[in-house]
Every structure is written in C-alpha cells, then in structure tokens.
Amino acid sequence: MERPDLAAMLYPLVRELIALEMPILEGHDVSMWGYSVLTALDDTPVRTQAALADAIGADKSRIIGTLDELQQAGLIDRTPDPADRRVRLLAITAQGRRVRRAVRTEIQVQEEQVLTALAPADRKAFLRILQELHSR
Amino acid sequence: MERPDLAAMLYPLVRELIALEMPILEGHDVSMWGYSVLTALDDTPVRTQAALADAIGADKSRIIGTLDELQQAGLIDRTPDPADRRVRLLAITAQGRRVRRAVRTEIQVQEEQVLTALAPADRKAFLRILQELHSR
DNA sequence: GCTTATCATATGCGACAGCATATTATTGCG
DNA sequence: CGCAATAATATGCTGTCGCATATGATAAGC
C-alpha cells in the first residue's frame, strides 16, 4: 500500500486554504485567532477565557490581545460574572455574529472552489468523512 | 449547508498527525524538513537545491542547514555537477532510503490508528480522495 | 571579454508561536 | 481569619518562519 503520508497531503492543502482565507479575514478586519474565537462563541457559549483558549487550541496568555481587539471592535462582550468576579463571561454580539457569518460564507465559497477538482460525489463524501473525523 | 470550515477541520487533524510524527522522527534523528527532503528525493530526483526547496515548500535559504545535516548523517549525497559547477546534484543514499522507509512505515502505522475512527470504506475513500486532491 | 543571470550559501529582520512564570483579584475551604 | 486554588492578565525567553538581501563562484549570451 504505497501512498504519501497523510500529513504530507494535508499540510499543503491547509496552507492553500489559509492563504485563501487571509484576504477575506483582512477584508473584515479580523485576525485568524479572532475568527476562531467568534466561531467558537457562536457555536457554543464558553464561560471562562481559559476554557475558550483551550477549545480553540490557543495559548491562554496570548489570547488576551485577540479578545481585546474583538471587544474593541464590538464583536464580543466581556462582562464580569456577578457570581464570580474573577470570571469574564464571553459572548458574541449581534455584530460579531454578522461578521462571523459573512466571513464564513466567503470562506466556504472559496473552499468550494478548491474542491471543484473533485467529482461531486467525492466532494460530498470528503466533507462528510472530514466532519466525522473532526467531531470524533 | 451548515458545516465547519474546511481549514477548521483540517488544522487540528494536521496538528494531531504532526504530534504523532515528532517522536518517530526524533527516534531516527531526522527533522521534519529532513524527512520532507528525503521523501522528495526518494520519489523524484531533483537537480538543484532551489528546485528542491520549491518542491517541498521550504525556503531556499533555510534548507541549507537541513541538507548539511542530512549529508553529515550520510543520508544524502551532494556532489557538484561536472557540467555546471554551480549546481550540487542531490541524491538520496541507500542509508537515506532505509531511514525514509522506516520512518514512513512507522508514521503510516500511527496514521492508521487515527483513521480507525472511520468505517473501513470511509477510510479508503478518504485516502483516495485526498490523494486525488493532492496530486492535482 | 564584459555583462548579466543563476546557484549555493549566509545573514539579518520582524512576526509569531509555545512555554514558563509572575502578578493581582477573587473565591472557597478549613 | 488565613491560606490554597483559580481566573485574567502581563511579560520574557527561545525557536522557527517567511522574506529580503548580500556575496562568491560560475555560466552563458552579446
């Protein structure tokens, strides 16, 4: 069974996708980490910043700046938890949601372009399998 | 059509795979770039170092150290081209080939572990589609 | 022969990553 | 109350990356 390594095939693909995403993210004035945060918050609310960092695989000390920017731009709310004043409750704002959705739409349009190389059935299968692997 | 971004699914997967590869590479005293070079040279000979760097998506100035190490370890040959003495002809050695194959075997065993989450048919489909996307 | 291009190589720069650690506020427990 | 644990935050260190640029050898075209 002679095949290239998984990583050897996936890595360039990821590189390509990221390169496609960059201009889109810049167009909406969000960083990659920022977009990652918006996505995490839109999908599932998170109570602490450390938990958020963990969820998106970021460093808890390095995520602060990202949160500052997002808050500054009005894309997230960061309110102290009245029950535990050490904790900042994180929530995406309506505007944050709009930005996130707009970015995601544009990104997925680009992604479909990349997948055009595949037969329609393969494209569907690829996405389905990938989601399975991802939600594992 | 509600799905996570491709990159959002692929990135953690790549991270996981790389984390699995690291100990294997260390066990054989090759760096990631080194392994990448060995793979490229074993699959298709390359004439110039710049072309090699390009082929594996590396920086032509940063690849030198990697080549030095590989040569030092006897895994590649770097001989001046008699026809054009600016050029160093790159070739993998028998030992380099052995190392490359050993590493690849171990890596692919690990990769199969990751893919165990999938049904056998899906695993095959995934690899097939990925190869198609990769060789595009 | 002179100039321009090409190749390998070296080096400096700025960005960013992961990691560790320190600080400060706050909580909860004994 | 006193103390250990936890959350957010700041900061320093180190390694790596991509990028630009320089240099020295050599080749090739004019």
PDB file of N, CA and C in Angstrom, chain A residues 63-128:
ATOM      1  N   ILE A  63      -4.134  34.889  24.115  1.00  0.00           N
ATOM      2  CA  ILE A  63      -5.450  35.112  23.554  1.00  0.00           C
ATOM      3  C   ILE A  63      -6.011  36.452  24.007  1.00  0.00           C
ATOM      4  N   ILE A  64      -5.423  37.012  25.046  1.00  0.00           N
ATOM      5  CA  ILE A  64      -5.938  38.250  25.631  1.00  0.00           C
ATOM      6  C   ILE A  64      -6.021  39.377  24.605  1.00  0.00           C
ATOM      7  N   GLY A  65      -4.935  39.574  23.880  1.00  0.00           N
ATOM      8  CA  GLY A  65      -4.905  40.630  22.885  1.00  0.00           C
ATOM      9  C   GLY A  65      -6.009  40.466  21.857  1.00  0.00           C
ATOM     10  N   THR A  66      -6.221  39.240  21.437  1.00  0.00           N
ATOM     11  CA  THR A  66      -7.283  38.960  20.478  1.00  0.00           C
ATOM     12  C   THR A  66      -8.641  39.357  21.042  1.00  0.00           C
ATOM     13  N   LEU A  67      -8.872  38.975  22.285  1.00  0.00           N
ATOM     14  CA  LEU A  67     -10.144  39.323  22.917  1.00  0.00           C
ATOM     15  C   LEU A  67     -10.292  40.836  23.051  1.00  0.00           C
ATOM     16  N   ASP A  68      -9.196  41.507  23.398  1.00  0.00           N
ATOM     17  CA  ASP A  68      -9.224  42.969  23.482  1.00  0.00           C
ATOM     18  C   ASP A  68      -9.674  43.570  22.156  1.00  0.00           C
ATOM     19  N   GLU A  69      -9.062  43.096  21.092  1.00  0.00           N
ATOM     20  CA  GLU A  69      -9.401  43.629  19.768  1.00  0.00           C
ATOM     21  C   GLU A  69     -10.864  43.380  19.420  1.00  0.00           C
ATOM     22  N   LEU A  70     -11.300  42.156  19.676  1.00  0.00           N
ATOM     23  CA  LEU A  70     -12.680  41.812  19.342  1.00  0.00           C
ATOM     24  C   LEU A  70     -13.660  42.675  20.144  1.00  0.00           C
ATOM     25  N   GLN A  71     -13.340  42.875  21.411  1.00  0.00           N
ATOM     26  CA  GLN A  71     -14.207  43.681  22.258  1.00  0.00           C
ATOM     27  C   GLN A  71     -14.203  45.132  21.774  1.00  0.00           C
ATOM     28  N   GLN A  72     -13.021  45.621  21.498  1.00  0.00           N
ATOM     29  CA  GLN A  72     -12.848  46.980  20.975  1.00  0.00           C
ATOM     30  C   GLN A  72     -13.712  47.197  19.727  1.00  0.00           C
ATOM     31  N   ALA A  73     -13.725  46.166  18.882  1.00  0.00           N
ATOM     32  CA  ALA A  73     -14.465  46.269  17.627  1.00  0.00           C
ATOM     33  C   ALA A  73     -15.951  45.974  17.824  1.00  0.00           C
ATOM     34  N   GLY A  74     -16.328  45.683  19.043  1.00  0.00           N
ATOM     35  CA  GLY A  74     -17.739  45.443  19.327  1.00  0.00           C
ATOM     36  C   GLY A  74     -18.241  44.096  18.841  1.00  0.00           C
ATOM     37  N   LEU A  75     -17.334  43.152  18.672  1.00  0.00           N
ATOM     38  CA  LEU A  75     -17.745  41.849  18.161  1.00  0.00           C
ATOM     39  C   LEU A  75     -18.022  40.840  19.277  1.00  0.00           C
ATOM     40  N   ILE A  76     -17.456  41.108  20.440  1.00  0.00           N
ATOM     41  CA  ILE A  76     -17.768  40.266  21.603  1.00  0.00           C
ATOM     42  C   ILE A  76     -18.034  41.139  22.827  1.00  0.00           C
ATOM     43  N   ASP A  77     -18.766  40.550  23.777  1.00  0.00           N
ATOM     44  CA  ASP A  77     -18.944  41.183  25.081  1.00  0.00           C
ATOM     45  C   ASP A  77     -18.108  40.422  26.086  1.00  0.00           C
ATOM     46  N   ARG A  78     -17.531  41.163  27.014  1.00  0.00           N
ATOM     47  CA  ARG A  78     -16.732  40.532  28.052  1.00  0.00           C
ATOM     48  C   ARG A  78     -17.154  41.148  29.380  1.00  0.00           C
ATOM     49  N   THR A  79     -18.147  40.544  30.002  1.00  0.00           N
ATOM     50  CA  THR A  79     -18.683  41.124  31.234  1.00  0.00           C
ATOM     51  C   THR A  79     -18.309  40.264  32.434  1.00  0.00           C
ATOM     52  N   PRO A  80     -17.961  40.916  33.535  1.00  0.00           N
ATOM     53  CA  PRO A  80     -17.609  40.160  34.735  1.00  0.00           C
ATOM     54  C   PRO A  80     -18.808  39.353  35.215  1.00  0.00           C
ATOM     55  N   ASP A  81     -18.553  38.160  35.593  1.00  0.00           N
ATOM     56  CA  ASP A  81     -19.601  37.287  36.119  1.00  0.00           C
ATOM     57  C   ASP A  81     -19.977  37.777  37.517  1.00  0.00           C
ATOM     58  N   PRO A  82     -21.245  38.157  37.719  1.00  0.00           N
ATOM     59  CA  PRO A  82     -21.624  38.645  39.049  1.00  0.00           C
ATOM     60  C   PRO A  82     -21.460  37.567  40.125  1.00  0.00           C
ATOM     61  N   ALA A  83     -21.552  36.317  39.709  1.00  0.00           N
ATOM     62  CA  ALA A  83     -21.448  35.225  40.675  1.00  0.00           C
ATOM     63  C   ALA A  83     -19.993  34.946  41.067  1.00  0.00           C
ATOM     64  N   ASP A  84     -19.081  35.226  40.161  1.00  0.00           N
ATOM     65  CA  ASP A  84     -17.660  35.015  40.445  1.00  0.00           C
ATOM     66  C   ASP A  84     -16.876  36.086  39.712  1.00  0.00           C
ATOM     67  N   ARG A  85     -16.476  37.077  40.460  1.00  0.00           N
ATOM     68  CA  ARG A  85     -15.946  38.266  39.800  1.00  0.00           C
ATOM     69  C   ARG A  85     -14.556  38.072  39.219  1.00  0.00           C
ATOM     70  N   ARG A  86     -13.985  36.892  39.355  1.00  0.00           N
ATOM     71  CA  ARG A  86     -12.733  36.620  38.656  1.00  0.00           C
ATOM     72  C   ARG A  86     -13.002  36.328  37.182  1.00  0.00           C
ATOM     73  N   VAL A  87     -14.192  35.829  36.928  1.00  0.00           N
ATOM     74  CA  VAL A  87     -14.534  35.326  35.598  1.00  0.00           C
ATOM     75  C   VAL A  87     -15.127  36.412  34.711  1.00  0.00           C
ATOM     76  N   ARG A  88     -14.699  36.441  33.449  1.00  0.00           N
ATOM     77  CA  ARG A  88     -15.344  37.317  32.453  1.00  0.00           C
ATOM     78  C   ARG A  88     -16.204  36.455  31.558  1.00  0.00           C
ATOM     79  N   LEU A  89     -17.461  36.730  31.562  1.00  0.00           N
ATOM     80  CA  LEU A  89     -18.378  35.974  30.702  1.00  0.00           C
ATOM     81  C   LEU A  89     -18.208  36.436  29.264  1.00  0.00           C
ATOM     82  N   LEU A  90     -18.009  35.494  28.398  1.00  0.00           N
ATOM     83  CA  LEU A  90     -17.764  35.817  26.995  1.00  0.00           C
ATOM     84  C   LEU A  90     -19.002  35.541  26.169  1.00  0.00           C
ATOM     85  N   ALA A  91     -19.339  36.513  25.331  1.00  0.00           N
ATOM     86  CA  ALA A  91     -20.476  36.309  24.440  1.00  0.00           C
ATOM     87  C   ALA A  91     -20.230  37.049  23.140  1.00  0.00           C
ATOM     88  N   ILE A  92     -20.689  36.466  22.064  1.00  0.00           N
ATOM     89  CA  ILE A  92     -20.570  37.133  20.783  1.00  0.00           C
ATOM     90  C   ILE A  92     -21.716  38.143  20.674  1.00  0.00           C
ATOM     91  N   THR A  93     -21.454  39.281  20.066  1.00  0.00           N
ATOM     92  CA  THR A  93     -22.512  40.291  19.889  1.00  0.00           C
ATOM     93  C   THR A  93     -23.238  40.041  18.572  1.00  0.00           C
ATOM     94  N   ALA A  94     -24.298  40.765  18.366  1.00  0.00           N
ATOM     95  CA  ALA A  94     -25.047  40.631  17.109  1.00  0.00           C
ATOM     96  C   ALA A  94     -24.132  40.984  15.942  1.00  0.00           C
ATOM     97  N   GLN A  95     -23.340  42.021  16.139  1.00  0.00           N
ATOM     98  CA  GLN A  95     -22.426  42.427  15.068  1.00  0.00           C
ATOM     99  C   GLN A  95     -21.360  41.351  14.849  1.00  0.00           C
ATOM    100  N   GLY A  96     -20.894  40.793  15.937  1.00  0.00           N
ATOM    101  CA  GLY A  96     -19.907  39.726  15.838  1.00  0.00           C
ATOM    102  C   GLY A  96     -20.462  38.555  15.041  1.00  0.00           C
ATOM    103  N   ARG A  97     -21.702  38.252  15.315  1.00  0.00           N
ATOM    104  CA  ARG A  97     -22.365  37.168  14.602  1.00  0.00           C
ATOM    105  C   ARG A  97     -22.447  37.487  13.111  1.00  0.00           C
ATOM    106  N   ARG A  98     -22.790  38.730  12.804  1.00  0.00           N
ATOM    107  CA  ARG A  98     -22.877  39.123  11.391  1.00  0.00           C
ATOM    108  C   ARG A  98     -21.528  38.966  10.707  1.00  0.00           C
ATOM    109  N   VAL A  99     -20.492  39.464  11.361  1.00  0.00           N
ATOM    110  CA  VAL A  99     -19.144  39.374  10.789  1.00  0.00           C
ATOM    111  C   VAL A  99     -18.768  37.910  10.590  1.00  0.00           C
ATOM    112  N   ARG A 100     -18.984  37.140  11.618  1.00  0.00           N
ATOM    113  CA  ARG A 100     -18.627  35.725  11.539  1.00  0.00           C
ATOM    114  C   ARG A 100     -19.328  35.042  10.367  1.00  0.00           C
ATOM    115  N   ARG A 101     -20.603  35.303  10.237  1.00  0.00           N
ATOM    116  CA  ARG A 101     -21.364  34.638   9.163  1.00  0.00           C
ATOM    117  C   ARG A 101     -20.896  35.101   7.787  1.00  0.00           C
ATOM    118  N   ALA A 102     -20.651  36.405   7.689  1.00  0.00           N
ATOM    119  CA  ALA A 102     -20.197  36.941   6.402  1.00  0.00           C
ATOM    120  C   ALA A 102     -18.862  36.310   6.016  1.00  0.00           C
ATOM    121  N   VAL A 103     -17.953  36.255   6.983  1.00  0.00           N
ATOM    122  CA  VAL A 103     -16.642  35.676   6.716  1.00  0.00           C
ATOM    123  C   VAL A 103     -16.783  34.213   6.343  1.00  0.00           C
ATOM    124  N   ARG A 104     -17.580  33.505   7.104  1.00  0.00           N
ATOM    125  CA  ARG A 104     -17.711  32.074   6.837  1.00  0.00           C
ATOM    126  C   ARG A 104     -18.268  31.804   5.445  1.00  0.00           C
ATOM    127  N   THR A 105     -19.256  32.612   5.074  1.00  0.00           N
ATOM    128  CA  THR A 105     -19.830  32.438   3.741  1.00  0.00           C
ATOM    129  C   THR A 105     -18.763  32.606   2.667  1.00  0.00           C
ATOM    130  N   GLU A 106     -17.990  33.694   2.785  1.00  0.00           N
ATOM    131  CA  GLU A 106     -16.961  33.948   1.781  1.00  0.00           C
ATOM    132  C   GLU A 106     -15.916  32.842   1.767  1.00  0.00           C
ATOM    133  N   ILE A 107     -15.543  32.395   2.953  1.00  0.00           N
ATOM    134  CA  ILE A 107     -14.531  31.344   3.043  1.00  0.00           C
ATOM    135  C   ILE A 107     -15.028  30.059   2.393  1.00  0.00           C
ATOM    136  N   GLN A 108     -16.268  29.740   2.667  1.00  0.00           N
ATOM    137  CA  GLN A 108     -16.761  28.469   2.138  1.00  0.00           C
ATOM    138  C   GLN A 108     -16.952  28.519   0.626  1.00  0.00           C
ATOM    139  N   VAL A 109     -17.222  29.708   0.115  1.00  0.00           N
ATOM    140  CA  VAL A 109     -17.270  29.858  -1.337  1.00  0.00           C
ATOM    141  C   VAL A 109     -15.902  29.525  -1.932  1.00  0.00           C
ATOM    142  N   GLN A 110     -14.864  30.068  -1.318  1.00  0.00           N
ATOM    143  CA  GLN A 110     -13.505  29.795  -1.768  1.00  0.00           C
ATOM    144  C   GLN A 110     -13.171  28.311  -1.654  1.00  0.00           C
ATOM    145  N   GLU A 111     -13.582  27.740  -0.545  1.00  0.00           N
ATOM    146  CA  GLU A 111     -13.279  26.332  -0.321  1.00  0.00           C
ATOM    147  C   GLU A 111     -13.919  25.457  -1.395  1.00  0.00           C
ATOM    148  N   GLU A 112     -15.128  25.811  -1.754  1.00  0.00           N
ATOM    149  CA  GLU A 112     -15.802  25.040  -2.796  1.00  0.00           C
ATOM    150  C   GLU A 112     -15.003  25.099  -4.093  1.00  0.00           C
ATOM    151  N   GLN A 113     -14.379  26.249  -4.333  1.00  0.00           N
ATOM    152  CA  GLN A 113     -13.515  26.385  -5.498  1.00  0.00           C
ATOM    153  C   GLN A 113     -12.398  25.347  -5.474  1.00  0.00           C
ATOM    154  N   VAL A 114     -11.805  25.212  -4.315  1.00  0.00           N
ATOM    155  CA  VAL A 114     -10.708  24.248  -4.177  1.00  0.00           C
ATOM    156  C   VAL A 114     -11.217  22.834  -4.427  1.00  0.00           C
ATOM    157  N   LEU A 115     -12.421  22.586  -3.962  1.00  0.00           N
ATOM    158  CA  LEU A 115     -12.955  21.228  -4.071  1.00  0.00           C
ATOM    159  C   LEU A 115     -13.532  20.916  -5.450  1.00  0.00           C
ATOM    160  N   THR A 116     -13.567  21.927  -6.314  1.00  0.00           N
ATOM    161  CA  THR A 116     -14.091  21.694  -7.652  1.00  0.00           C
ATOM    162  C   THR A 116     -13.294  20.632  -8.382  1.00  0.00           C
ATOM    163  N   ALA A 117     -12.061  20.448  -7.932  1.00  0.00           N
ATOM    164  CA  ALA A 117     -11.215  19.439  -8.565  1.00  0.00           C
ATOM    165  C   ALA A 117     -11.829  18.045  -8.411  1.00  0.00           C
ATOM    166  N   LEU A 118     -12.711  17.909  -7.444  1.00  0.00           N
ATOM    167  CA  LEU A 118     -13.285  16.592  -7.165  1.00  0.00           C
ATOM    168  C   LEU A 118     -14.637  16.398  -7.849  1.00  0.00           C
ATOM    169  N   ALA A 119     -14.939  15.148  -8.100  1.00  0.00           N
ATOM    170  CA  ALA A 119     -16.279  14.821  -8.579  1.00  0.00           C
ATOM    171  C   ALA A 119     -17.273  15.148  -7.459  1.00  0.00           C
ATOM    172  N   PRO A 120     -18.477  15.581  -7.833  1.00  0.00           N
ATOM    173  CA  PRO A 120     -19.470  15.993  -6.835  1.00  0.00           C
ATOM    174  C   PRO A 120     -19.677  14.964  -5.722  1.00  0.00           C
ATOM    175  N   ALA A 121     -19.730  13.708  -6.091  1.00  0.00           N
ATOM    176  CA  ALA A 121     -19.929  12.663  -5.076  1.00  0.00           C
ATOM    177  C   ALA A 121     -18.748  12.612  -4.125  1.00  0.00           C
ATOM    178  N   ASP A 122     -17.558  12.738  -4.688  1.00  0.00           N
ATOM    179  CA  ASP A 122     -16.355  12.717  -3.857  1.00  0.00           C
ATOM    180  C   ASP A 122     -16.314  13.922  -2.928  1.00  0.00           C
ATOM    181  N   ARG A 123     -16.735  15.046  -3.462  1.00  0.00           N
ATOM    182  CA  ARG A 123     -16.720  16.252  -2.637  1.00  0.00           C
ATOM    183  C   ARG A 123     -17.621  16.069  -1.420  1.00  0.00           C
ATOM    184  N   LYS A 124     -18.799  15.548  -1.675  1.00  0.00           N
ATOM    185  CA  LYS A 124     -19.726  15.313  -0.566  1.00  0.00           C
ATOM    186  C   LYS A 124     -19.144  14.309   0.423  1.00  0.00           C
ATOM    187  N   ALA A 125     -18.598  13.246  -0.113  1.00  0.00           N
ATOM    188  CA  ALA A 125     -18.029  12.199   0.750  1.00  0.00           C
ATOM    189  C   ALA A 125     -16.886  12.769   1.587  1.00  0.00           C
ATOM    190  N   PHE A 126     -16.040  13.549   0.933  1.00  0.00           N
ATOM    191  CA  PHE A 126     -14.887  14.127   1.626  1.00  0.00           C
ATOM    192  C   PHE A 126     -15.339  14.979   2.803  1.00  0.00           C
ATOM    193  N   LEU A 127     -16.296  15.842   2.549  1.00  0.00           N
ATOM    194  CA  LEU A 127     -16.793  16.720   3.621  1.00  0.00           C
ATOM    195  C   LEU A 127     -17.440  15.918   4.740  1.00  0.00           C
ATOM    196  N   ARG A 128     -18.193  14.913   4.353  1.00  0.00           N
ATOM    197  CA  ARG A 128     -18.868  14.106   5.360  1.00  0.00           C
ATOM    198  C   ARG A 128     -17.852  13.376   6.243  1.00  0.00           C
TER     199      ARG A 128
END
